[in-house]
Amino acid sequence: MSELRERLQEAADAAIREGRTPTAAVLVTRGRRRRLRLAGDGPA
Amino acid sequence: MAASASFEEFYAATVDRLLGHLFLVTGDLHLAEEIIQEAFTRASMRWSHLRDYDRPEAWVRRVAMNLAADRARSLRRQTRALLKLGPPPAMPDVSVETLALVQALRTLPVRQRQAIVLYYLADLPIAEIAQALAVPSGTVKSLLARGRRALAAKLGEPEEVFDRA
């Protein structure tokens, strides 16, 4: 297990390869909508 | 990160790294994706402040680690109630040895998992891990020691080989 770091990195790299993350614009829009909702100005 | 960086630049530079860390903390790729999206959504809402931080990534990581801890507690309760009727965790394609490590990590308390990932993978110093997890440095050392011992036992390997390279 001296290669613990390498094995952790292998798993992390696989997650990065196969993971799905939206674009930043999607998250910015989501955050904006949430802010409006919290302020009571947006759709429920 | 430069104070003038846009949220888009910050996101592009950090999302993969944090997704990798969160996968190892949660042991479930889909859950890690969900947590990362939520942490970055919150960051986008505060970007006008966060952009001036020396390391806004540390803020996102702390939020993500807190969300992971909350989810782990919630899942533990659900597991007790539902006797593990949910779907199996989403797992990327890795070697048998690495899969065993991920599965062994999943059996540790979430704080131990977080300490191990932040120390070995994120390469953070003890003081910074303490800050990220909101615990004293002594607690981080204890979490690492217990986590190393438990992992070594579960994988049937000697604990000494965990020395940080």
Tab-separated table of C-alpha atoms in Angstrom, chain B residues 54-113:
chain	number	residue	atom	x	y	z
B	54	ASP	CA	-6.771	34.109	-1.940
B	55	ARG	CA	-8.086	30.614	-2.631
B	56	PRO	CA	-11.786	30.433	-3.423
B	57	GLU	CA	-11.235	26.716	-4.056
B	58	ALA	CA	-10.797	26.226	-0.306
B	59	TRP	CA	-14.265	27.730	0.242
B	60	VAL	CA	-15.865	25.413	-2.327
B	61	ARG	CA	-14.010	22.419	-0.911
B	62	ARG	CA	-15.212	23.224	2.608
B	63	VAL	CA	-18.834	23.546	1.426
B	64	ALA	CA	-18.544	20.286	-0.533
B	65	MET	CA	-17.012	18.453	2.431
B	66	ASN	CA	-19.818	19.686	4.692
B	67	LEU	CA	-22.427	18.552	2.181
B	68	ALA	CA	-20.707	15.153	1.943
B	69	ALA	CA	-20.741	14.804	5.733
B	70	ASP	CA	-24.432	15.755	5.846
B	71	ARG	CA	-25.232	13.240	3.122
B	72	ALA	CA	-23.245	10.508	4.865
B	73	ARG	CA	-25.210	11.034	8.073
B	74	SER	CA	-28.469	11.060	6.149
B	75	LEU	CA	-27.536	7.917	4.198
B	76	ARG	CA	-26.591	6.137	7.423
B	77	ARG	CA	-30.059	6.816	8.807
B	78	GLN	CA	-31.716	5.702	5.564
B	79	THR	CA	-29.574	2.589	5.424
B	80	ARG	CA	-30.651	1.604	8.891
B	81	ALA	CA	-34.285	2.144	7.960
B	82	LEU	CA	-34.301	0.628	4.496
B	83	LEU	CA	-31.745	-2.166	4.912
B	84	LYS	CA	-29.773	-1.037	1.880
B	85	LEU	CA	-32.567	-1.241	-0.675
B	86	GLY	CA	-31.209	1.674	-2.686
B	87	PRO	CA	-29.195	1.399	-5.923
B	88	PRO	CA	-25.507	0.453	-5.680
B	89	PRO	CA	-23.043	3.354	-5.756
B	90	ALA	CA	-21.965	4.604	-9.186
B	91	MET	CA	-18.379	3.525	-9.772
B	92	PRO	CA	-15.981	4.491	-12.570
B	93	ASP	CA	-13.846	1.900	-14.340
B	94	VAL	CA	-10.808	1.232	-12.139
B	95	SER	CA	-8.440	-1.639	-11.397
B	96	VAL	CA	-9.433	-4.340	-8.924
B	97	GLU	CA	-6.915	-3.005	-6.386
B	98	THR	CA	-8.239	0.526	-6.637
B	99	LEU	CA	-11.832	-0.664	-6.449
B	100	ALA	CA	-10.947	-2.481	-3.225
B	101	LEU	CA	-9.444	0.723	-1.869
B	102	VAL	CA	-12.548	2.763	-2.761
B	103	GLN	CA	-14.780	0.153	-1.146
B	104	ALA	CA	-12.605	0.043	1.953
B	105	LEU	CA	-12.702	3.841	2.165
B	106	ARG	CA	-16.510	3.748	2.054
B	107	THR	CA	-16.586	1.731	5.256
B	108	LEU	CA	-14.692	4.404	7.218
B	109	PRO	CA	-16.441	7.231	9.052
B	110	VAL	CA	-16.791	10.200	6.702
B	111	ARG	CA	-14.392	12.395	8.713
B	112	GLN	CA	-11.625	9.788	8.360
B	113	ARG	CA	-12.289	9.546	4.616
